[in-house]
Short mmCIF file of C-alpha atoms and ligand atoms in Angstrom, two decimals:
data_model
loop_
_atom_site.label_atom_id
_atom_site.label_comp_id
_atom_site.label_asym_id
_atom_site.label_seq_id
_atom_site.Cartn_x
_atom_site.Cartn_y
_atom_site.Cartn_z
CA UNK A 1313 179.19 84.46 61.07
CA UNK A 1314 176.02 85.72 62.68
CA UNK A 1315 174.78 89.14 62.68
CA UNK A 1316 172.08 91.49 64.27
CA UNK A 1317 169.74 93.35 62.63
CA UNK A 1318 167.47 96.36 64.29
CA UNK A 1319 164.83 98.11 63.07
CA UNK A 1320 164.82 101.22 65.26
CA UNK A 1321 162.15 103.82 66.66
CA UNK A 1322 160.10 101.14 68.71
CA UNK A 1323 158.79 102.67 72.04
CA UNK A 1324 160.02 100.07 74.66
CA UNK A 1325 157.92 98.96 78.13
CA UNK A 1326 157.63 95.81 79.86
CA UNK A 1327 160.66 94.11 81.99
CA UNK A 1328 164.15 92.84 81.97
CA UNK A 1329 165.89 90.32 84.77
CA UNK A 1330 169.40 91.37 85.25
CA UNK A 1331 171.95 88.53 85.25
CA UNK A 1332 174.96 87.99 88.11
CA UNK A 1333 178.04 89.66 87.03
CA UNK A 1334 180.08 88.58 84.39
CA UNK A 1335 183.38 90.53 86.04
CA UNK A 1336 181.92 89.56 89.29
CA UNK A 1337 182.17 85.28 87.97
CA UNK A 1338 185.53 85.71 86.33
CA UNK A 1339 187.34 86.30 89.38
CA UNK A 1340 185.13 84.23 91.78
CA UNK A 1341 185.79 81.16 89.53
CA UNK A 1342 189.93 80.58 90.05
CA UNK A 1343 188.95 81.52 93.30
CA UNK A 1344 188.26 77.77 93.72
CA UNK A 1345 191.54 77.33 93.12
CA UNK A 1346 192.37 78.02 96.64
CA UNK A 1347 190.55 75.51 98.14
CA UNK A 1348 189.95 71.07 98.07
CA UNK A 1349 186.77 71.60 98.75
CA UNK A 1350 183.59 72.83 96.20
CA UNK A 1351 183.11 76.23 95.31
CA UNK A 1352 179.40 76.24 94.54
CA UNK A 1353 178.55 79.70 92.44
CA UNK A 1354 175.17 80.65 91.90
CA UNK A 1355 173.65 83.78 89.61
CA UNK A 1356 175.88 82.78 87.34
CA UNK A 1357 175.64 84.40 83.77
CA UNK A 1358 175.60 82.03 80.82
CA UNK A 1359 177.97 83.41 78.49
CA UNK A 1360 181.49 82.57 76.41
CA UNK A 1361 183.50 84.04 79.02
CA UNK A 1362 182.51 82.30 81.82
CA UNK A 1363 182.81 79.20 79.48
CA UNK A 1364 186.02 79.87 78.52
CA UNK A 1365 186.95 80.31 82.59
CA UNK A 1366 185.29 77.15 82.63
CA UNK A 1367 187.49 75.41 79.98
CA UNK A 1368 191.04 77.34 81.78
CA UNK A 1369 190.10 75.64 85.21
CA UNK A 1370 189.37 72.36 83.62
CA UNK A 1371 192.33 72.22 82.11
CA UNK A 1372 194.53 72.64 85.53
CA UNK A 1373 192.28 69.88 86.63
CA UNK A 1374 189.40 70.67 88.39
CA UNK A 1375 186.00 69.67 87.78
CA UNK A 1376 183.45 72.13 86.90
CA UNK A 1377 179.93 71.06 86.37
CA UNK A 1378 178.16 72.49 83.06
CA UNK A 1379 175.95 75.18 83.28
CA UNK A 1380 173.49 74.33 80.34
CA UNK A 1381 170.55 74.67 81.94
CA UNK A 1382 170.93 76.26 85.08
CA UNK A 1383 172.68 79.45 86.60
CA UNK A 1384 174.46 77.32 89.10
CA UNK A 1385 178.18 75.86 88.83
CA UNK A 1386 180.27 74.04 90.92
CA UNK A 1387 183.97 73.91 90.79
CA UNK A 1388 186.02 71.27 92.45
CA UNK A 1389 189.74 71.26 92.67
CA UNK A 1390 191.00 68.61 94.75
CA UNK A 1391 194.00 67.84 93.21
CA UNK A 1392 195.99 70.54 90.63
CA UNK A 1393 196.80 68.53 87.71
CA UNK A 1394 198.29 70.95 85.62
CA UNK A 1395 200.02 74.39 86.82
CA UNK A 1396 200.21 75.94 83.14
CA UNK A 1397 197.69 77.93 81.76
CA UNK A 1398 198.52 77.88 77.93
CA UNK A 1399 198.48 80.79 75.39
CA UNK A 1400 195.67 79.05 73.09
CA UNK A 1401 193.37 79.70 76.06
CA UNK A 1402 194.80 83.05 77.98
CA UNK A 1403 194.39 84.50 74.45
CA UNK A 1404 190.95 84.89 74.40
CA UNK A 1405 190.58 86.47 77.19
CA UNK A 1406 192.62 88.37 79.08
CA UNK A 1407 190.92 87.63 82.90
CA UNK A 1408 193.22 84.39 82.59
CA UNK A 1409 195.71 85.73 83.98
CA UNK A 1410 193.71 85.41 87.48
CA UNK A 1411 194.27 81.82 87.96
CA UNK A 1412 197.76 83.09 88.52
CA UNK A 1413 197.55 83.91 92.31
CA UNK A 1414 195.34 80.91 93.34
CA UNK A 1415 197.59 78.49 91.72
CA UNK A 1416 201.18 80.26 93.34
CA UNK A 1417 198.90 80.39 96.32
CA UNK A 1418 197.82 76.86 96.30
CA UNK A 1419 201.08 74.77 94.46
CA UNK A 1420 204.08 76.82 95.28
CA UNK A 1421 204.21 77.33 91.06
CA UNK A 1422 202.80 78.43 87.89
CA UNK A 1423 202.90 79.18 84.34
CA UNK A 1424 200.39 81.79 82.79
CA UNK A 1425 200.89 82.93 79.24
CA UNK A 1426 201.08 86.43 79.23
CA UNK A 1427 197.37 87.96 77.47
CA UNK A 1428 198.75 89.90 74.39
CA UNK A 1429 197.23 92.69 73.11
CA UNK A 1430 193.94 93.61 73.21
CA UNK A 1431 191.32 95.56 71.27
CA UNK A 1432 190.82 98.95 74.23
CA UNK A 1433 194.04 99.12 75.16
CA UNK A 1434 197.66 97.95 75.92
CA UNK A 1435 196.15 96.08 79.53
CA UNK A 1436 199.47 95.34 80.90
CA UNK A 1437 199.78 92.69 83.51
CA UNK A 1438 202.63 94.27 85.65
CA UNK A 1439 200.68 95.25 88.15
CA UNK A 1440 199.31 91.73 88.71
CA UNK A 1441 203.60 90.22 88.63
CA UNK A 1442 204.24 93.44 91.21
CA UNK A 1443 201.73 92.60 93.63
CA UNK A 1444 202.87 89.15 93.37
CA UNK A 1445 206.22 89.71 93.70
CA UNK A 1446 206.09 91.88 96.92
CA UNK A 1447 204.34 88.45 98.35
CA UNK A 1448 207.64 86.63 97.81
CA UNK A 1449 207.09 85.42 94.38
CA UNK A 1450 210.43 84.80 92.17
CA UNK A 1451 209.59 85.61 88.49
CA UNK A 1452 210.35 85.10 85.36
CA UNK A 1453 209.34 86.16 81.54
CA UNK A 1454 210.16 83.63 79.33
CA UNK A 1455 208.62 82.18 76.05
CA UNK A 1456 205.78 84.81 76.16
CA UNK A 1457 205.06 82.65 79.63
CA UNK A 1458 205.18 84.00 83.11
CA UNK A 1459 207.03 81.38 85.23
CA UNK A 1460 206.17 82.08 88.70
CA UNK A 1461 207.52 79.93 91.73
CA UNK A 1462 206.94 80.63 95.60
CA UNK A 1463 208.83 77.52 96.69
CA UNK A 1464 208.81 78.24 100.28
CA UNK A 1465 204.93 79.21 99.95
CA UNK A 1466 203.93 83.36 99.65
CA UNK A 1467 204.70 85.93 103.00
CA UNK A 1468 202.16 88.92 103.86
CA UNK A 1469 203.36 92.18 102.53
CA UNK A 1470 202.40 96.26 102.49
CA UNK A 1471 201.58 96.53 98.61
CA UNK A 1472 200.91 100.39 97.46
CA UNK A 1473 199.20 100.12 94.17
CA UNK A 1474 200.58 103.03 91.65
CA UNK A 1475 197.09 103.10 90.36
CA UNK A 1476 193.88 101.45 90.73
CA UNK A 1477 193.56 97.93 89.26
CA UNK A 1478 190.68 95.84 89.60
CA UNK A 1479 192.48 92.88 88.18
CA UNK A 1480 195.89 93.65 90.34
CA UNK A 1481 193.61 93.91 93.60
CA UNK A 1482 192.05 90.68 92.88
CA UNK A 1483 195.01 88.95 91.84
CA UNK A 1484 196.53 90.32 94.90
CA UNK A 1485 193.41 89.01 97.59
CA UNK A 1486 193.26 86.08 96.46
CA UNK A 1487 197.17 85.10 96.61
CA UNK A 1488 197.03 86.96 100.12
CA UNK A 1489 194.58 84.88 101.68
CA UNK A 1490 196.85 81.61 102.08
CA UNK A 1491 200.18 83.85 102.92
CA UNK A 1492 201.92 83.61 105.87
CA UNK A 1493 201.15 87.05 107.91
CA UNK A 1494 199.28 89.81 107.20
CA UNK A 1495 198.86 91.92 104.07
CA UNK A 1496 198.13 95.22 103.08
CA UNK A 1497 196.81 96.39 99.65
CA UNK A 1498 196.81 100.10 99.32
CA UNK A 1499 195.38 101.72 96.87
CA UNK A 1500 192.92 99.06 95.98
CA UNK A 1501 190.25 98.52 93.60
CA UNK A 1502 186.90 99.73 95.48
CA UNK A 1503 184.64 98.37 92.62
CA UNK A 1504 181.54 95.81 93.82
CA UNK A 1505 183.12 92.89 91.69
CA UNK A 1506 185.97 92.95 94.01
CA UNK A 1507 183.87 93.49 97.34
CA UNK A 1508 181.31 90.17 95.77
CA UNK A 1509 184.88 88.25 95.96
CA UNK A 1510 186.37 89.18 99.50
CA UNK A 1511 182.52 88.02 100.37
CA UNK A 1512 183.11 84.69 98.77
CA UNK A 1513 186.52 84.64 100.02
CA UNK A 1514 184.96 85.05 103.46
CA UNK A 1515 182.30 82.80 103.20
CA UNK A 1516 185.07 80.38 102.63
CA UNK A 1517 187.28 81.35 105.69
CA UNK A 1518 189.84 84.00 104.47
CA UNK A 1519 190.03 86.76 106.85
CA UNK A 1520 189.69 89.90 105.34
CA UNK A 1521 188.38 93.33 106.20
CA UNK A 1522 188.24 96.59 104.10
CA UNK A 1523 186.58 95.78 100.92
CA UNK A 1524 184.71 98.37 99.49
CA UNK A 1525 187.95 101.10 100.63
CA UNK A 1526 190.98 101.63 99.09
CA UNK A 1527 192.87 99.58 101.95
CA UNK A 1528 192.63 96.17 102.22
CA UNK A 1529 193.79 93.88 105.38
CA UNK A 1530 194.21 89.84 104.71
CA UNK A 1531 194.89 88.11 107.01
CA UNK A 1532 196.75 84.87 106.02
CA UNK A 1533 195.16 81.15 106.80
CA UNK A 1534 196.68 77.95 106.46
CA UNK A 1535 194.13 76.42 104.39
CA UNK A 1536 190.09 77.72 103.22
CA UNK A 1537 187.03 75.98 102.78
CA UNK A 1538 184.66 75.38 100.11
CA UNK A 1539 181.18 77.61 100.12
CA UNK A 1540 178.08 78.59 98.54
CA UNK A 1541 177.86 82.34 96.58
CA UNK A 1542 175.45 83.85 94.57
CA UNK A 1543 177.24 86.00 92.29
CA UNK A 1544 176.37 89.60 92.88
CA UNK A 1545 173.62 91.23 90.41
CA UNK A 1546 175.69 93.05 86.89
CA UNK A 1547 176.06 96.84 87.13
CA UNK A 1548 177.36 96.77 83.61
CA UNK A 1549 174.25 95.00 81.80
CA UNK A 1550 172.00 97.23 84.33
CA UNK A 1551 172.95 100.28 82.95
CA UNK A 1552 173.06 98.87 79.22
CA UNK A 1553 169.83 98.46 79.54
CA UNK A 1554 168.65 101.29 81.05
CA UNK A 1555 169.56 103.42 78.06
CA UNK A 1556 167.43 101.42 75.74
CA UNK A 1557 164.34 103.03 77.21
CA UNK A 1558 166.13 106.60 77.44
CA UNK A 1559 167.34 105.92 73.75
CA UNK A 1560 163.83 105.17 72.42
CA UNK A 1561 161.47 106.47 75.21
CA UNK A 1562 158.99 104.18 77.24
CA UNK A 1563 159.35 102.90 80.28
CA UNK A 1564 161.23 99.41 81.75
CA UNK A 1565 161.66 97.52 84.90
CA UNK A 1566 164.89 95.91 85.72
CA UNK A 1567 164.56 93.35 88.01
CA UNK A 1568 167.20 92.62 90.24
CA UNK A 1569 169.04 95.70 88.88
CA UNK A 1570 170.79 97.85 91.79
CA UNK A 1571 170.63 101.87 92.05
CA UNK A 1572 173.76 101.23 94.68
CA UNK A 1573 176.14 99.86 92.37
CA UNK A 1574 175.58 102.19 89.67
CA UNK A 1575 175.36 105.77 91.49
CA UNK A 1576 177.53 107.65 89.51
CA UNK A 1577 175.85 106.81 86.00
CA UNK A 1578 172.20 106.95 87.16
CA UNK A 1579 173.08 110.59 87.86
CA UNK A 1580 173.93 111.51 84.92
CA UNK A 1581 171.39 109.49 83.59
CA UNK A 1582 169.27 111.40 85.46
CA UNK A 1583 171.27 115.02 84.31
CA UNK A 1584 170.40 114.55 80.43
CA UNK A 1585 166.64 114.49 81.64
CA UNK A 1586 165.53 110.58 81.86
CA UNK A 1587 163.61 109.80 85.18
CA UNK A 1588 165.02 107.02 87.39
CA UNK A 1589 162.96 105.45 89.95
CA UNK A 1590 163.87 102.83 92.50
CA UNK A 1591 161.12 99.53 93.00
CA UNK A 1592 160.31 96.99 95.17
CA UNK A 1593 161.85 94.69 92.35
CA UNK A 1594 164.96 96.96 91.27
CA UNK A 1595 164.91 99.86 89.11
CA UNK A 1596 162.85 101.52 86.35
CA UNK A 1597 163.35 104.09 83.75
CA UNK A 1598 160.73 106.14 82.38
CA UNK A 1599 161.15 108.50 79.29
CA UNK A 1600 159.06 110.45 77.67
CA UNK A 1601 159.24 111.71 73.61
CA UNK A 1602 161.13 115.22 74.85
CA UNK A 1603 164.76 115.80 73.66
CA UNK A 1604 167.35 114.87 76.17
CA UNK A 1605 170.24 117.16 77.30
CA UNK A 1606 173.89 117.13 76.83
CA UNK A 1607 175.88 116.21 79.24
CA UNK A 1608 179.79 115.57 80.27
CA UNK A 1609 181.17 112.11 81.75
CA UNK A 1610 184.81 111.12 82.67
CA UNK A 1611 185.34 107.36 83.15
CA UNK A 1612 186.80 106.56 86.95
CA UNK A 1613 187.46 103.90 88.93
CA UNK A 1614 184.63 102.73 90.86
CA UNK A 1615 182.39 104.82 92.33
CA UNK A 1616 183.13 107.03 89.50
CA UNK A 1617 181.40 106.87 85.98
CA UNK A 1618 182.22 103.52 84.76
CA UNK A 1619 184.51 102.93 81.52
CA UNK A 1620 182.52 99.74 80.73
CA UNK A 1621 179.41 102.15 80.40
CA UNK A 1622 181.27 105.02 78.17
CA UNK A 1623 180.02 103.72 74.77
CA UNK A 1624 176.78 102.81 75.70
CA UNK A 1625 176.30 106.23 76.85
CA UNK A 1626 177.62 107.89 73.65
CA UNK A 1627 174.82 106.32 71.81
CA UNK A 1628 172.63 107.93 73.66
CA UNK A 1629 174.47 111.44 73.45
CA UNK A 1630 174.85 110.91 70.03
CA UNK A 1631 170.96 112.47 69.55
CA UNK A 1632 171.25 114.69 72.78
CA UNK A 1633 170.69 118.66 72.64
CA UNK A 1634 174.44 119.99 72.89
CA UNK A 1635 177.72 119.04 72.98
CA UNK A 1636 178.48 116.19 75.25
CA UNK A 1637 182.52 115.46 76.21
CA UNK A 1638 183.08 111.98 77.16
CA UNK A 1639 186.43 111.48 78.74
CA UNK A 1640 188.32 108.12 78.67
CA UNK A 1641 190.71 107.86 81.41
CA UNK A 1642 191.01 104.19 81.61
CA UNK A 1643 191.79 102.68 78.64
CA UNK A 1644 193.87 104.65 75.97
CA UNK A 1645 192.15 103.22 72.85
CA UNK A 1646 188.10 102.82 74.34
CA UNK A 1647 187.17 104.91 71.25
CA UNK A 1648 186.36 101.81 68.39
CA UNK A 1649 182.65 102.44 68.31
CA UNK A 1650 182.56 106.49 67.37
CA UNK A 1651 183.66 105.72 64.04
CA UNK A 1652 180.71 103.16 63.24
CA UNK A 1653 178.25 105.84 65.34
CA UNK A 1654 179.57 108.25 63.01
CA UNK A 1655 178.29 106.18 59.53
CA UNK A 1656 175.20 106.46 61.06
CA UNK A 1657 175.02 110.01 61.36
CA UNK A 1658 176.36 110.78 64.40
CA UNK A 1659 178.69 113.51 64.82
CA UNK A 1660 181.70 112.94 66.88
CA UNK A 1661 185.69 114.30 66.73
CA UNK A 1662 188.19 112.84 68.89
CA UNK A 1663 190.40 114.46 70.74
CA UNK A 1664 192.95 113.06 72.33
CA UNK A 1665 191.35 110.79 75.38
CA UNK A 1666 188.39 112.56 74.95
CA UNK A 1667 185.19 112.26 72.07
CA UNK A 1668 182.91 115.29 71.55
CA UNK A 1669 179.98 114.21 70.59
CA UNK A 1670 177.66 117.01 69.27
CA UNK A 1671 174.17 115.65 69.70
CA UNK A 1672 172.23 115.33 65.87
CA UNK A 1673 168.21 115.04 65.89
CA UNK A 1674 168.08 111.19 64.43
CA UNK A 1675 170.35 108.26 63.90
CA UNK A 1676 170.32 106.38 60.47
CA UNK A 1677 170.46 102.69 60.39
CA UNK A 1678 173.63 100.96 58.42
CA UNK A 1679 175.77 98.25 58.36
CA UNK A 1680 178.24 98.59 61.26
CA UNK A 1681 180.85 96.57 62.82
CA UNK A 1682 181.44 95.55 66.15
CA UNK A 1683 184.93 96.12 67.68
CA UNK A 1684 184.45 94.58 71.51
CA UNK A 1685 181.99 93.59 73.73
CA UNK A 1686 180.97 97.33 74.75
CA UNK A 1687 181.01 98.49 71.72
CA UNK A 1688 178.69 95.92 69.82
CA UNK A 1689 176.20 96.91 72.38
CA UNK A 1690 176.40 100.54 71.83
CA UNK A 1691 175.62 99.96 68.36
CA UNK A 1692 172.56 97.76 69.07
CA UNK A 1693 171.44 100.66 71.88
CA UNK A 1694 172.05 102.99 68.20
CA UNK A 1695 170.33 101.08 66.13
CA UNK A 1696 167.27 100.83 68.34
CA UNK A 1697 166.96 105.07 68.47
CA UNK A 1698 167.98 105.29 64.29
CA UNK A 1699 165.79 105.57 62.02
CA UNK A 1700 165.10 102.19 59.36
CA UNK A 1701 167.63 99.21 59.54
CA UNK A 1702 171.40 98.83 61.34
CA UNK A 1703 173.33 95.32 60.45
CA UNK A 1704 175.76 94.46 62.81
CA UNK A 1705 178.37 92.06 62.48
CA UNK A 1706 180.70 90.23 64.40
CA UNK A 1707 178.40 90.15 67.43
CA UNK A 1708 180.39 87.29 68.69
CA UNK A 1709 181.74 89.84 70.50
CA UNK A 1710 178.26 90.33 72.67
CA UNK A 1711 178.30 86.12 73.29
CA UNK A 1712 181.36 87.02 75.56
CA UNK A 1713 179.05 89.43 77.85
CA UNK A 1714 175.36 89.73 77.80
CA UNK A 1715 173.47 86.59 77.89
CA UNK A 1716 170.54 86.14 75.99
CA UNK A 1717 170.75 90.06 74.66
CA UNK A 1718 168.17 89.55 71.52
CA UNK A 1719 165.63 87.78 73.48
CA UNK A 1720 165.60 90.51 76.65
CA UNK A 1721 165.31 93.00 74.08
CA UNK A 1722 162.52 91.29 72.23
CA UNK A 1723 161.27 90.58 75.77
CA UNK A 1724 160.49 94.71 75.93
CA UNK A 1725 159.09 95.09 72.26
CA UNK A 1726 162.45 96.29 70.24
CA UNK A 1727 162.62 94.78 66.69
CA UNK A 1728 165.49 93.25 66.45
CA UNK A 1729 166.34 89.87 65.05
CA UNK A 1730 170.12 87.70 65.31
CA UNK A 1731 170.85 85.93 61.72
CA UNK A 1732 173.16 83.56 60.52
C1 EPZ B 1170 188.39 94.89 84.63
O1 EPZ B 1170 189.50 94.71 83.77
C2 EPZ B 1170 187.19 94.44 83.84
N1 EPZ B 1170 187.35 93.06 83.45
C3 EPZ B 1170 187.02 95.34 82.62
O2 EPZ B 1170 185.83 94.96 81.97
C4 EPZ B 1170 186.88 96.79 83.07
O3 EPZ B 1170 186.82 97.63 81.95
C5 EPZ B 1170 188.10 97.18 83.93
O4 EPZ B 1170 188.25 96.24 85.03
C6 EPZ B 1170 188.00 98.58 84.50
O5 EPZ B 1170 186.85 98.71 85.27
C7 EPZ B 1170 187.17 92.08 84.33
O6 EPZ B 1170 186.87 92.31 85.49
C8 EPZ B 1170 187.31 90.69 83.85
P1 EPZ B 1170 192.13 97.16 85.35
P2 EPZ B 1170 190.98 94.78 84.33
O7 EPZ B 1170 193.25 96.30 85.76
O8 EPZ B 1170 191.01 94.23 85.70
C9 EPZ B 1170 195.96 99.28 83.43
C10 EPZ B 1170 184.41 94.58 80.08
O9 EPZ B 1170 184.02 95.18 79.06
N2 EPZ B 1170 196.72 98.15 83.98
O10 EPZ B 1170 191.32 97.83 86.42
O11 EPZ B 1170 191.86 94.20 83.30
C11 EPZ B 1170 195.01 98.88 82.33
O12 EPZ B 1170 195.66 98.78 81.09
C12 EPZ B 1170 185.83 94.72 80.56
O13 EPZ B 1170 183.69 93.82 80.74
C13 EPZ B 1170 198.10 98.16 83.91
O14 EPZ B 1170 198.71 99.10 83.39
O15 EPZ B 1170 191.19 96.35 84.38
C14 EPZ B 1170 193.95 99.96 82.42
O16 EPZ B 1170 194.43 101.09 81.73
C15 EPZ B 1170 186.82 95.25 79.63
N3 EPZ B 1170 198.79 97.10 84.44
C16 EPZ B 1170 193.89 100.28 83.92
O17 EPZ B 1170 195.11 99.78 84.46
C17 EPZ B 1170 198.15 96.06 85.04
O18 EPZ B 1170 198.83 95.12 85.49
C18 EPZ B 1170 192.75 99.63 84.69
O19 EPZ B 1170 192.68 98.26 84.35
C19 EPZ B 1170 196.74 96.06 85.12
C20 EPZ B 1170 196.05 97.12 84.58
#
C-alpha cells in the first residue's frame, strides 16, 4: 500500500489551482438521474469518489463518459436498467445513498443498500427515508436494503428538517423536482454544494427558489432537461491549502479559490494572526516566521466553521501560542487524527465533543496513520510544519478527496514524496 513521506520546515510560495467540488460532484452526478437527456458536468475533480459515483450510475444503466484526461463528464440515462444500488458499491461510500431520490423520482422504485458504519460517525440515513416519505414514498428496511416504491409517482409536501442535513436536503430537491405540487423544505441545508445543485437543477428546468436559505420552494415539473454545469470551485481543498502556508510560513496563491464560500474559516484564519488577501485570480495567504495565536472554533452548518476543515485546523493549532478549543458538533467521533498529532508531539486532551489543543513550539516527524480523508490531510499539513520526517500510511484515504495532492504541494516547494 502506498504511503507519504514529508520532510517538514520548507518555506512555501508559488501557486495552487483549486479543483470543482468533490461534495459539490457527488450530488450533481445522480442528478442525471432525473432526466433522458445528458447531464454534461464540467470542473469536475478527478478522484476515487467521483469514480466510484461513476461506477454506481453505470451500474443502473447510464452511460458516463471517462474522465481520464479531462475535467469534463457526461452522464446519460435514457433508459434505467437497473433500480438497485448494491451494498458492494454503497459501502464505500456513503453519498450512495443519493441516487435514491432521482431513481423514486424517475421509476416509481428503488433499492439502496443502507451505507453502514462509518469512520466520523454513526451518519444515519433517516433523515434522507423521512424526507422521502413525507413525498409519498412507502418504505421498507429489509435485507440491510431500503426498498422504496412511489407507485403512483411522489406528491409535494411541507418537510421541517429536525436538523440540518446536507445530504437529507439534497436527497429531498432532487426527489421534489418531478413531484406533483409544490414542496417545502424547512430547515434546509444552506451550504454552497447544495445551492451549485438547485443551479444545475435549474439549468435543467426544475423550478426552484430559496437556495442559499433555510427554506426551500420546488416547484414540481413533469419532466427536466439535460444541461451543461461547471461544478462550483472546492471550499474544502481551499482552505486545506491555505494552512500549508500558515503552517510553514511563505506566501501562496490559490487560483480559483473563493473568500465567499469560506467566510467563517478565513476569519479565524485571520484571528490566529495569518494575513488573507483577496486577488484578481482568488485568494492568497501570506505568513511570516512570527508565532501564531490560539484560537477557539465550533464546527456549524454552513456559514459556520466547517467540520470538514476541523482537523486541518488542529494541525495548525497544534504549534499555536495558547490553548485552542475546537468543538465538534457535527459528527460525534471527528476526533481520529489527535491521537496521531499527539505521537508527534502535539499536546491535545479530549473532552467530550471538544479537543484542547495546547499549542507546543515544534512538531516532530513520525510514522502516523491515516483514519479518513480529513484526517490524512491534517497529518500531511503536520508533517510539513514538524521538524525531520512523518510517514503516512493508508493515504488511500486522500485518493477519495484531493486530486493530485503530492504534486500541488510539490508545485509550491514542500518536500514531500508518495511511495509504494
Ligand atoms: C456531507 O455529508 C459531506 N459529504 C460531508 O463531507 C460533510 O462533512 C457533511 O456534509 C457536513 O458538512 C458529502 O457531501 C458527500 P449531513 P452528509 O447529512 O450529507 C446526521 C468529507 O470529508 N444525519 O449534513 O452525510 C449526521 O450523522 C465529508 O468530504 C443523521 O442523523 O452530512 C451528522 O451528524 C465527510 N441522519 C449530521 O446529521 C441523516 O439522515 C450532518 O450530516 C443524515 C445525517
Amino acid at each position: 500500500m502506498d504511503q507519504i513521506i514529508v520532510t517538514g520546515m520548507k518555506s512555501l510560495h508559488g501557486r495552487i489551482s483549486i479543483a470543482g467540488a468533490k461534495n459539490a460532484c457527488l450530488a450533481l452526478m445522480p442528478a442525471a438521474l432525473l432526466s433522458e437527456e445528458t447531464l454534461t458536468l464540467t470542473n469536475v475533480p478527478k478522484l476515487s469518489d467521483i469514480v466510484t459515483m461513476q461506477v454506481l450510475l453505470e451500474s443502473l444503466g447510464l452511460s458516463v463518459s471517462d474522465l481520464k484526461d479531462t475535467d469534463k463528464i457526461t452522464l446519460t440515462s435514457r433508459t434505467v436498467t437497473n433500480y438497485v444500488a448494491d451494498y458492494e458499491i454503497v459501502r464505500k461510500m456513503r453519498a450512495s445513498i443519493l441516487v435514491l431520490g432521482p431513481l423514486l423520482a424517475r421509476e416509481g422504485r428503488a433499492v439502496v443498500s443502507l451505507p453502514g458504519g462509518c469512520a466520523i460517525g454513526a451518519r444515519p440515513v433517516d433523515l434522507h427515508l423521512f424526507a422521502l416519505e413525507k413525498l409519498g414514498a412507502k418504505l421498507e428496511l429489509r435485507d440491510g436494503y431500503v426498498h422504496a416504491t412511489a407507485r403512483n409517482g411522489l406528491a409535494g409536501c411541507y418537510i421541517d428538517f429536525p436538523f440540518v442535513s446536507v445530504g437529507a436536503t439534497e436527497s429531498a430537491l432532487m426527489a421534489a423536482t418531478l413531484a406533483k405540487g409544490t414542496t417545502v423544505l424547512k430547515n434546509a441545508a444552506r451550504e454552497p454544494e447544495v445551492v451549485d445543485l438547485v443551479t444545475c437543477l435549474r439549468k435543467m428546468g426544475a423550478k426552484i427558489d430559496g437556495e442559499g436559505t433555510d427554506e426551500i420552494k420546488v416547484e414540481g415539473v413533469s419532466k427536466l432537461n439535460g444541461a451543461k454545469h461547471a461544478v462550483v470551485s472546492d471550499r474544502i481543498e481551499l482552505g486545506t491549502y491555505m494552512l500549508a502556508p500558515a503552517i510553514t510560513g511563505g506566501n501562496v496563491e490559490f487560483i480559483g479559490g473563493r473568500r465567499d464560500l469560506l467566510e467563517a474559516f478565513c476569519n479565524k484564519l485571520e484571528e490566529t494572526g495569518i494575513k488573507i488577501s483577496e486577488t484578481s485570480k482568488g485568494i492568497s495567504v501570506q505568513q511570516n516566521e512570527k508565532r501564531i495565536q490560539a484560537i477557539d472554533i465550533v464546527t456549524e452548518p454552513f456559514p459556520g466553521f466547517p467540520t470538514d476543515l476541523q482537523a486541518q485546523m488542529m494541525a495548525l493549532l497544534c504549534t499555536a501560542d495558547g490553548i485552542s478549543n475546537l468543538e465538534e458538533r457535527i459528527f460525534e467521533n471527528r476526533f481520529m487524527h489527535a491521537p496521531e498529532l499527539i505521537r508527534m508531539g502535539a499536546n491535545i486532551k479530549i473532552l467530550g465533543g471538544t479537543a484542547r489543543v495546547t499549542g507546543v513550539r515544534q512538531l516532530k516527524g513520525a510514522p502516523v496513520m491515516a483514519t479518513d480523508l480529513r484526517a490524512s490531510v491534517s497529518l500531511i499539513l503536520a508533517g510539513l510544519g514538524a521538524k525531520g520526517e512523518t510517514l503516512i500510511s493508508r493515504v488511500y484515504h486522500l485518493d477519495r478527496g484531493y486530486e493530485k495532492v503530492v504534486r500541488k504541494l510539490k508545485g509550491i516547494g514542500a518536500k514531500i514524496e508518495r511511495i509504494k
